mmCIF file of C-alpha atoms and ligand atoms in Angstrom:
data_model
loop_
_atom_site.group_PDB
_atom_site.id
_atom_site.type_symbol
_atom_site.label_atom_id
_atom_site.label_comp_id
_atom_site.label_asym_id
_atom_site.label_seq_id
_atom_site.Cartn_x
_atom_site.Cartn_y
_atom_site.Cartn_z
ATOM 1 C CA MET A 203 -14.282 -24.296 -9.766
ATOM 2 C CA GLU A 204 -17.007 -21.845 -10.620
ATOM 3 C CA THR A 205 -16.239 -18.650 -12.558
ATOM 4 C CA VAL A 206 -18.247 -15.510 -11.807
ATOM 5 C CA ARG A 207 -18.032 -12.183 -13.598
ATOM 6 C CA THR A 208 -20.223 -9.868 -11.539
ATOM 7 C CA VAL A 209 -19.791 -8.408 -8.075
ATOM 8 C CA ALA A 210 -23.317 -9.598 -7.207
ATOM 9 C CA ASP A 211 -22.420 -13.234 -7.996
ATOM 10 C CA LEU A 212 -19.144 -12.954 -6.082
ATOM 11 C CA ARG A 213 -20.974 -11.593 -3.043
ATOM 12 C CA ALA A 214 -23.630 -14.321 -3.246
ATOM 13 C CA ALA A 215 -20.923 -17.035 -3.165
ATOM 14 C CA VAL A 216 -19.146 -15.350 -0.247
ATOM 15 C CA LYS A 217 -22.428 -14.966 1.660
ATOM 16 C CA GLY A 218 -23.143 -18.688 1.281
ATOM 17 C CA TRP A 219 -19.673 -19.633 2.526
ATOM 18 C CA ARG A 220 -19.971 -17.290 5.503
ATOM 19 C CA GLN A 221 -23.253 -18.940 6.472
ATOM 20 C CA GLU A 222 -21.440 -22.303 6.383
ATOM 21 C CA GLY A 223 -18.699 -20.915 8.657
ATOM 22 C CA HIS A 224 -15.838 -20.848 6.128
ATOM 23 C CA SER A 225 -12.776 -18.632 6.250
ATOM 24 C CA ILE A 226 -12.008 -16.940 2.932
ATOM 25 C CA GLY A 227 -8.747 -16.122 1.156
ATOM 26 C CA LEU A 228 -8.379 -13.796 -1.835
ATOM 27 C CA VAL A 229 -5.626 -14.005 -4.475
ATOM 28 C CA PRO A 230 -5.809 -10.963 -6.794
ATOM 29 C CA THR A 231 -3.980 -11.395 -10.123
ATOM 30 C CA MET A 232 -3.894 -9.989 -13.625
ATOM 31 C CA GLY A 233 -3.689 -13.529 -15.037
ATOM 32 C CA ALA A 234 -0.858 -14.979 -17.190
ATOM 33 C CA LEU A 235 -0.286 -17.184 -14.186
ATOM 34 C CA HIS A 236 3.123 -18.629 -13.304
ATOM 35 C CA PRO A 237 4.478 -20.484 -10.249
ATOM 36 C CA GLY A 238 4.770 -17.185 -8.352
ATOM 37 C CA HIS A 239 0.982 -16.796 -8.518
ATOM 38 C CA MET A 240 0.489 -20.438 -7.620
ATOM 39 C CA ALA A 241 2.528 -19.853 -4.429
ATOM 40 C CA LEU A 242 -0.059 -17.191 -3.478
ATOM 41 C CA VAL A 243 -2.832 -19.709 -4.150
ATOM 42 C CA LYS A 244 -1.057 -22.344 -2.035
ATOM 43 C CA ALA A 245 -0.661 -19.875 0.839
ATOM 44 C CA SER A 246 -4.374 -19.072 0.695
ATOM 45 C CA LEU A 247 -5.409 -22.746 0.478
ATOM 46 C CA GLU A 248 -3.288 -23.492 3.554
ATOM 47 C CA ALA A 249 -4.571 -20.537 5.588
ATOM 48 C CA THR A 250 -8.294 -20.553 4.745
ATOM 49 C CA THR A 251 -11.076 -23.004 3.847
ATOM 50 C CA ARG A 252 -12.263 -21.207 0.695
ATOM 51 C CA THR A 253 -10.042 -19.476 -1.878
ATOM 52 C CA ILE A 254 -11.108 -16.902 -4.456
ATOM 53 C CA ALA A 255 -8.676 -16.026 -7.256
ATOM 54 C CA THR A 256 -9.307 -12.948 -9.374
ATOM 55 C CA ILE A 257 -8.144 -12.253 -12.912
ATOM 56 C CA PHE A 258 -8.506 -8.649 -14.012
ATOM 57 C CA VAL A 259 -6.061 -6.748 -16.214
ATOM 58 C CA ASN A 260 -6.597 -3.422 -14.505
ATOM 59 C CA PRO A 261 -6.423 -0.560 -17.022
ATOM 60 C CA LYS A 262 -5.993 2.017 -14.257
ATOM 61 C CA GLN A 263 -2.492 0.791 -13.370
ATOM 62 C CA PHE A 264 -1.065 1.068 -16.916
ATOM 63 C CA GLY A 265 0.456 4.336 -18.150
ATOM 64 C CA PRO A 266 -0.391 5.600 -21.676
ATOM 65 C CA ALA A 267 2.920 4.240 -23.068
ATOM 66 C CA GLU A 268 2.672 0.914 -21.221
ATOM 67 C CA ASP A 269 1.633 -2.573 -22.340
ATOM 68 C CA LEU A 270 -2.110 -2.691 -21.496
ATOM 69 C CA ASP A 271 -3.109 -3.925 -24.970
ATOM 70 C CA SER A 272 -0.293 -6.467 -25.298
ATOM 71 C CA TYR A 273 -0.368 -7.671 -21.668
ATOM 72 C CA PRO A 274 -0.648 -11.492 -21.888
ATOM 73 C CA ARG A 275 -4.213 -12.762 -21.467
ATOM 74 C CA HIS A 276 -4.709 -16.555 -21.137
ATOM 75 C CA GLU A 277 -7.904 -16.938 -19.138
ATOM 76 C CA ALA A 278 -8.719 -20.509 -20.264
ATOM 77 C CA ALA A 279 -5.264 -21.869 -19.370
ATOM 78 C CA ASP A 280 -5.185 -19.838 -16.134
ATOM 79 C CA SER A 281 -8.592 -21.161 -15.163
ATOM 80 C CA GLU A 282 -7.422 -24.773 -15.624
ATOM 81 C CA LEU A 283 -4.376 -24.133 -13.427
ATOM 82 C CA LEU A 284 -6.487 -22.564 -10.681
ATOM 83 C CA ALA A 285 -9.068 -25.358 -10.745
ATOM 84 C CA ALA A 286 -6.351 -28.038 -10.599
ATOM 85 C CA ALA A 287 -4.746 -26.281 -7.624
ATOM 86 C CA GLY A 288 -8.046 -26.389 -5.687
ATOM 87 C CA VAL A 289 -9.256 -22.783 -5.990
ATOM 88 C CA ASP A 290 -12.969 -22.599 -5.180
ATOM 89 C CA LEU A 291 -14.028 -19.554 -7.191
ATOM 90 C CA LEU A 292 -12.594 -17.460 -10.025
ATOM 91 C CA PHE A 293 -13.769 -13.848 -10.192
ATOM 92 C CA ALA A 294 -12.994 -12.500 -13.676
ATOM 93 C CA PRO A 295 -14.955 -9.270 -14.135
ATOM 94 C CA SER A 296 -15.086 -7.106 -17.270
ATOM 95 C CA VAL A 297 -13.759 -3.533 -17.287
ATOM 96 C CA PRO A 298 -17.326 -2.061 -17.268
ATOM 97 C CA GLU A 299 -18.225 -4.281 -14.286
ATOM 98 C CA MET A 300 -15.290 -2.838 -12.332
ATOM 99 C CA TYR A 301 -15.381 0.728 -13.661
ATOM 100 C CA GLY A 302 -18.738 2.013 -14.847
ATOM 101 C CA ASP A 303 -18.817 5.092 -17.119
ATOM 102 C CA ASP A 304 -19.404 7.327 -14.125
ATOM 103 C CA PHE A 305 -16.599 5.838 -11.997
ATOM 104 C CA ALA A 306 -15.007 8.801 -10.196
ATOM 105 C CA THR A 307 -13.015 7.522 -7.226
ATOM 106 C CA GLY A 308 -9.273 6.985 -6.880
ATOM 107 C CA VAL A 309 -7.059 5.950 -3.981
ATOM 108 C CA HIS A 310 -3.684 7.668 -3.549
ATOM 109 C CA ILE A 311 -1.092 6.714 -0.961
ATOM 110 C CA ASP A 312 1.029 9.758 -0.096
ATOM 111 C CA GLY A 313 4.750 9.187 0.346
ATOM 112 C CA LEU A 314 5.047 5.422 -0.026
ATOM 113 C CA GLY A 315 3.131 5.567 -3.307
ATOM 114 C CA ASP A 316 5.197 8.425 -4.765
ATOM 115 C CA ILE A 317 8.741 6.989 -4.627
ATOM 116 C CA PHE A 318 10.609 4.290 -6.623
ATOM 117 C CA GLU A 319 7.895 2.555 -8.729
ATOM 118 C CA GLY A 320 5.569 5.473 -7.977
ATOM 119 C CA SER A 321 7.905 8.013 -9.564
ATOM 120 C CA ALA A 322 9.061 5.715 -12.402
ATOM 121 C CA ARG A 323 5.434 4.852 -13.289
ATOM 122 C CA PRO A 324 3.207 7.860 -12.448
ATOM 123 C CA GLY A 325 -0.318 6.757 -11.529
ATOM 124 C CA PHE A 326 0.660 3.096 -11.153
ATOM 125 C CA PHE A 327 0.062 2.819 -7.413
ATOM 126 C CA ASP A 328 -3.149 4.872 -7.606
ATOM 127 C CA GLY A 329 -4.423 2.286 -10.072
ATOM 128 C CA VAL A 330 -3.250 -0.655 -7.965
ATOM 129 C CA ALA A 331 -4.612 0.781 -4.710
ATOM 130 C CA THR A 332 -7.958 1.637 -6.318
ATOM 131 C CA VAL A 333 -8.517 -1.809 -7.808
ATOM 132 C CA VAL A 334 -7.263 -3.681 -4.741
ATOM 133 C CA ALA A 335 -9.470 -1.561 -2.454
ATOM 134 C CA LYS A 336 -12.426 -2.503 -4.666
ATOM 135 C CA LEU A 337 -11.521 -6.224 -4.714
ATOM 136 C CA LEU A 338 -11.083 -6.262 -0.924
ATOM 137 C CA CYS A 339 -14.478 -4.594 -0.432
ATOM 138 C CA GLN A 340 -16.163 -6.843 -3.001
ATOM 139 C CA ALA A 341 -14.824 -10.137 -1.626
ATOM 140 C CA ALA A 342 -14.731 -9.239 2.093
ATOM 141 C CA ALA A 343 -12.161 -12.022 2.552
ATOM 142 C CA ASP A 344 -10.351 -12.749 5.815
ATOM 143 C CA SER A 345 -6.919 -12.624 4.160
ATOM 144 C CA ALA A 346 -5.514 -11.509 0.815
ATOM 145 C CA PHE A 347 -2.202 -12.714 -0.595
ATOM 146 C CA PHE A 348 0.379 -10.676 -2.528
ATOM 147 C CA GLY A 349 3.904 -11.513 -3.692
ATOM 148 C CA GLU A 350 7.008 -9.997 -2.109
ATOM 149 C CA LYS A 351 8.354 -9.775 -5.672
ATOM 150 C CA ASP A 352 6.383 -6.498 -5.860
ATOM 151 C CA TYR A 353 7.610 -5.432 -2.451
ATOM 152 C CA GLN A 354 6.615 -1.770 -2.648
ATOM 153 C CA GLN A 355 3.179 -2.781 -3.926
ATOM 154 C CA LEU A 356 2.775 -5.041 -0.883
ATOM 155 C CA LEU A 357 3.619 -2.142 1.471
ATOM 156 C CA VAL A 358 1.337 0.258 -0.413
ATOM 157 C CA ILE A 359 -1.571 -2.210 -0.188
ATOM 158 C CA ARG A 360 -0.943 -2.773 3.552
ATOM 159 C CA ARG A 361 -0.938 0.994 4.153
ATOM 160 C CA MET A 362 -4.131 1.434 2.101
ATOM 161 C CA ALA A 363 -5.974 -1.382 3.921
ATOM 162 C CA GLN A 364 -4.883 -0.017 7.291
ATOM 163 C CA ASP A 365 -5.778 3.597 6.460
ATOM 164 C CA LEU A 366 -9.195 2.671 5.036
ATOM 165 C CA ASN A 367 -9.979 0.256 7.905
ATOM 166 C CA ILE A 368 -10.446 -2.640 5.515
ATOM 167 C CA PRO A 369 -10.421 -5.636 7.853
ATOM 168 C CA THR A 370 -8.787 -8.134 5.441
ATOM 169 C CA ALA A 371 -5.299 -9.234 6.601
ATOM 170 C CA ILE A 372 -2.697 -8.483 3.910
ATOM 171 C CA GLU A 373 -0.247 -11.383 3.675
ATOM 172 C CA GLY A 374 3.106 -11.287 1.844
ATOM 173 C CA VAL A 375 4.381 -14.436 0.113
ATOM 174 C CA PRO A 376 8.106 -14.939 -0.686
ATOM 175 C CA THR A 377 9.279 -14.467 -4.281
ATOM 176 C CA VAL A 378 9.426 -17.585 -6.459
ATOM 177 C CA ARG A 379 12.560 -17.736 -8.631
ATOM 178 C CA GLU A 380 13.739 -19.643 -11.672
ATOM 179 C CA ALA A 381 16.675 -22.017 -11.050
ATOM 180 C CA ASP A 382 19.115 -19.247 -12.080
ATOM 181 C CA GLY A 383 17.598 -16.745 -9.626
ATOM 182 C CA LEU A 384 15.419 -14.667 -11.971
ATOM 183 C CA ALA A 385 12.221 -13.694 -10.154
ATOM 184 C CA MET A 386 9.174 -15.133 -11.907
ATOM 185 C CA SER A 387 7.071 -12.491 -13.658
ATOM 186 C CA SER A 388 4.479 -12.484 -16.428
ATOM 187 C CA ARG A 389 6.604 -9.845 -18.159
ATOM 188 C CA ASN A 390 9.640 -12.199 -18.426
ATOM 189 C CA ALA A 391 7.866 -13.369 -21.593
ATOM 190 C CA TYR A 392 9.045 -10.116 -23.240
ATOM 191 C CA LEU A 393 12.739 -11.141 -22.940
ATOM 192 C CA THR A 394 14.618 -12.375 -26.016
ATOM 193 C CA ALA A 395 16.842 -15.449 -25.527
ATOM 194 C CA ALA A 396 19.928 -13.239 -25.140
ATOM 195 C CA GLU A 397 18.181 -10.946 -22.646
ATOM 196 C CA ARG A 398 16.885 -13.962 -20.722
ATOM 197 C CA ALA A 399 20.512 -15.085 -20.305
ATOM 198 C CA THR A 400 21.459 -11.650 -18.898
ATOM 199 C CA ALA A 401 18.362 -11.170 -16.688
ATOM 200 C CA PRO A 402 19.509 -13.283 -13.660
ATOM 201 C CA MET A 403 22.285 -10.717 -13.109
ATOM 202 C CA LEU A 404 19.628 -8.512 -11.491
ATOM 203 C CA PHE A 405 19.149 -10.968 -8.622
ATOM 204 C CA LYS A 406 22.885 -11.785 -8.430
ATOM 205 C CA VAL A 407 23.744 -8.099 -7.948
ATOM 206 C CA ILE A 408 21.169 -7.408 -5.207
ATOM 207 C CA ALA A 409 21.875 -10.710 -3.416
ATOM 208 C CA ASP A 410 25.567 -9.809 -3.451
ATOM 209 C CA ILE A 411 24.786 -6.341 -2.032
ATOM 210 C CA ALA A 412 22.743 -7.952 0.783
ATOM 211 C CA THR A 413 25.616 -10.313 1.654
ATOM 212 C CA ARG A 414 28.200 -7.526 1.667
ATOM 213 C CA LEU A 415 25.957 -5.212 3.734
ATOM 214 C CA ALA A 416 25.749 -7.964 6.364
ATOM 215 C CA ALA A 417 29.553 -8.102 6.338
ATOM 216 C CA GLY A 418 29.704 -4.351 7.116
ATOM 217 C CA GLY A 419 29.792 -2.836 3.601
ATOM 218 C CA GLY A 420 28.394 0.651 2.978
ATOM 219 C CA ALA A 421 25.025 0.983 1.231
ATOM 220 C CA ALA A 422 25.988 3.903 -1.033
ATOM 221 C CA ASP A 423 29.214 2.336 -2.345
ATOM 222 C CA LEU A 424 27.621 -1.070 -2.864
ATOM 223 C CA SER A 425 24.654 0.446 -4.725
ATOM 224 C CA GLN A 426 26.974 2.457 -6.980
ATOM 225 C CA GLU A 427 29.096 -0.602 -7.757
ATOM 226 C CA GLY A 428 25.976 -2.727 -8.391
ATOM 227 C CA LEU A 429 24.629 -0.145 -10.821
ATOM 228 C CA GLY A 430 27.897 -0.334 -12.800
ATOM 229 C CA ARG A 431 27.717 -4.143 -12.876
ATOM 230 C CA LEU A 432 24.187 -4.030 -14.312
ATOM 231 C CA ILE A 433 25.115 -1.565 -17.050
ATOM 232 C CA ASP A 434 28.225 -3.648 -17.878
ATOM 233 C CA ALA A 435 26.019 -6.765 -18.090
ATOM 234 C CA GLY A 436 23.805 -5.116 -20.737
ATOM 235 C CA PHE A 437 20.934 -3.465 -18.829
ATOM 236 C CA THR A 438 20.146 -0.296 -20.750
ATOM 237 C CA CYS A 439 18.946 1.806 -17.832
ATOM 238 C CA VAL A 440 18.712 1.328 -14.077
ATOM 239 C CA ASP A 441 15.681 3.241 -12.756
ATOM 240 C CA TYR A 442 16.809 2.694 -9.153
ATOM 241 C CA LEU A 443 19.044 0.472 -7.043
ATOM 242 C CA ALA A 444 18.707 1.340 -3.370
ATOM 243 C CA VAL A 445 19.104 -0.040 0.136
ATOM 244 C CA VAL A 446 15.999 0.988 2.070
ATOM 245 C CA ASP A 447 14.192 0.435 5.340
ATOM 246 C CA GLY A 448 12.052 -2.708 5.008
ATOM 247 C CA GLU A 449 8.922 -0.993 6.371
ATOM 248 C CA THR A 450 9.081 2.637 5.262
ATOM 249 C CA LEU A 451 11.387 2.458 2.199
ATOM 250 C CA ALA A 452 13.300 5.435 3.648
ATOM 251 C CA PRO A 453 17.112 5.105 3.440
ATOM 252 C CA ALA A 454 18.168 2.088 5.519
ATOM 253 C CA THR A 455 19.633 2.545 8.979
ATOM 254 C CA ARG A 456 21.830 -0.046 10.731
ATOM 255 C CA GLY A 457 19.980 -2.345 13.130
ATOM 256 C CA ARG A 458 16.636 -2.247 11.290
ATOM 257 C CA PRO A 459 15.349 -4.726 8.662
ATOM 258 C CA ALA A 460 16.383 -3.473 5.241
ATOM 259 C CA ARG A 461 15.561 -4.306 1.633
ATOM 260 C CA VAL A 462 17.609 -3.932 -1.539
ATOM 261 C CA LEU A 463 15.292 -2.724 -4.320
ATOM 262 C CA VAL A 464 16.078 -2.594 -8.020
ATOM 263 C CA ALA A 465 14.311 -1.746 -11.279
ATOM 264 C CA ALA A 466 16.185 -1.921 -14.583
ATOM 265 C CA ARG A 467 15.425 -2.106 -18.262
ATOM 266 C CA LEU A 468 16.618 -4.886 -20.521
ATOM 267 C CA GLY A 469 15.503 -4.488 -24.135
ATOM 268 C CA GLN A 470 11.720 -4.009 -24.138
ATOM 269 C CA ALA A 471 11.339 -5.429 -20.634
ATOM 270 C CA ARG A 472 11.468 -3.552 -17.366
ATOM 271 C CA LEU A 473 12.427 -5.917 -14.547
ATOM 272 C CA ILE A 474 12.070 -5.322 -10.805
ATOM 273 C CA ASP A 475 13.356 -7.371 -7.906
ATOM 274 C CA ASN A 476 14.236 -7.076 -4.226
ATOM 275 C CA VAL A 477 15.828 -9.038 -1.387
ATOM 276 C CA ALA A 478 15.882 -8.695 2.373
ATOM 277 C CA ALA A 479 19.149 -7.335 3.808
HETATM 278 O O1 PAF B 744 0.438 -7.609 -8.819
HETATM 279 C C1 PAF B 744 -0.521 -7.643 -9.613
HETATM 280 O O2 PAF B 744 -0.709 -8.596 -10.372
HETATM 281 C C2 PAF B 744 -1.490 -6.470 -9.685
HETATM 282 O O3 PAF B 744 -0.822 -5.271 -9.450
HETATM 283 C C3 PAF B 744 -2.684 -6.631 -8.731
HETATM 284 C C4 PAF B 744 -2.255 -6.644 -7.274
HETATM 285 C C5 PAF B 744 -3.444 -7.900 -9.067
HETATM 286 C C6 PAF B 744 -3.648 -5.446 -8.912
HETATM 287 O O4 PAF B 744 -4.113 -5.366 -10.222
#
């Protein structure tokens, strides 16, 4: 697996593959890879003949009080994992390569980008949409793969690609979970042993809500009860726990695909998860 660090080198590799008739998949990441990322890689390897993974800890999607400096960075280990999995090219640009001093453009997604994660983390989706728009334009891949773990992010990226006429297909890949149900995330590393034991309650609560909705339970009552269960379990704050429409994230209506979304804080960690309902 070759590693390139400039957009020019990325484009040269893509141009060569296009001339050879390959289809190209893109797996954008911020590194600190875990099996959830490797599921994205596997999906790309199965769907296309050349796979590009990217590692870029994108400063534009971190708020001033967030963990940009301490975000885990393990490029050498990540690179070994990607090569062993069969990735063809790693694109790992520097911050100046992605954002020159005179960088002046931002992408904002009205509505979908302003609720839930968008209101809990102001500027987050602008940063995600801006960097993903750049990566999609740089790589000009046929398909790009994103985890359903960050469900709102997946919808925001789909909306952005559609609105900007970026012809890369945006593919969602199911969440990969630990044996006890905790969704895999690079930020799980922030959990203490005691918090790690409590963390699977997040998935248990939303999975239980999904089951009881299917049995005819009411969304508002179930969400309220679930919130109480999380606080009782030791979560310090629940940013949101909501049953929403699976496409628009508006309040769910019977007969349409729905999603249960949650974000809650446990010690220093902020965990998010979701399930279909
Ligand atoms: O989900 C992530 O890891 C990041 O938000 C992404 C999509 C790579 C953009 O930086």
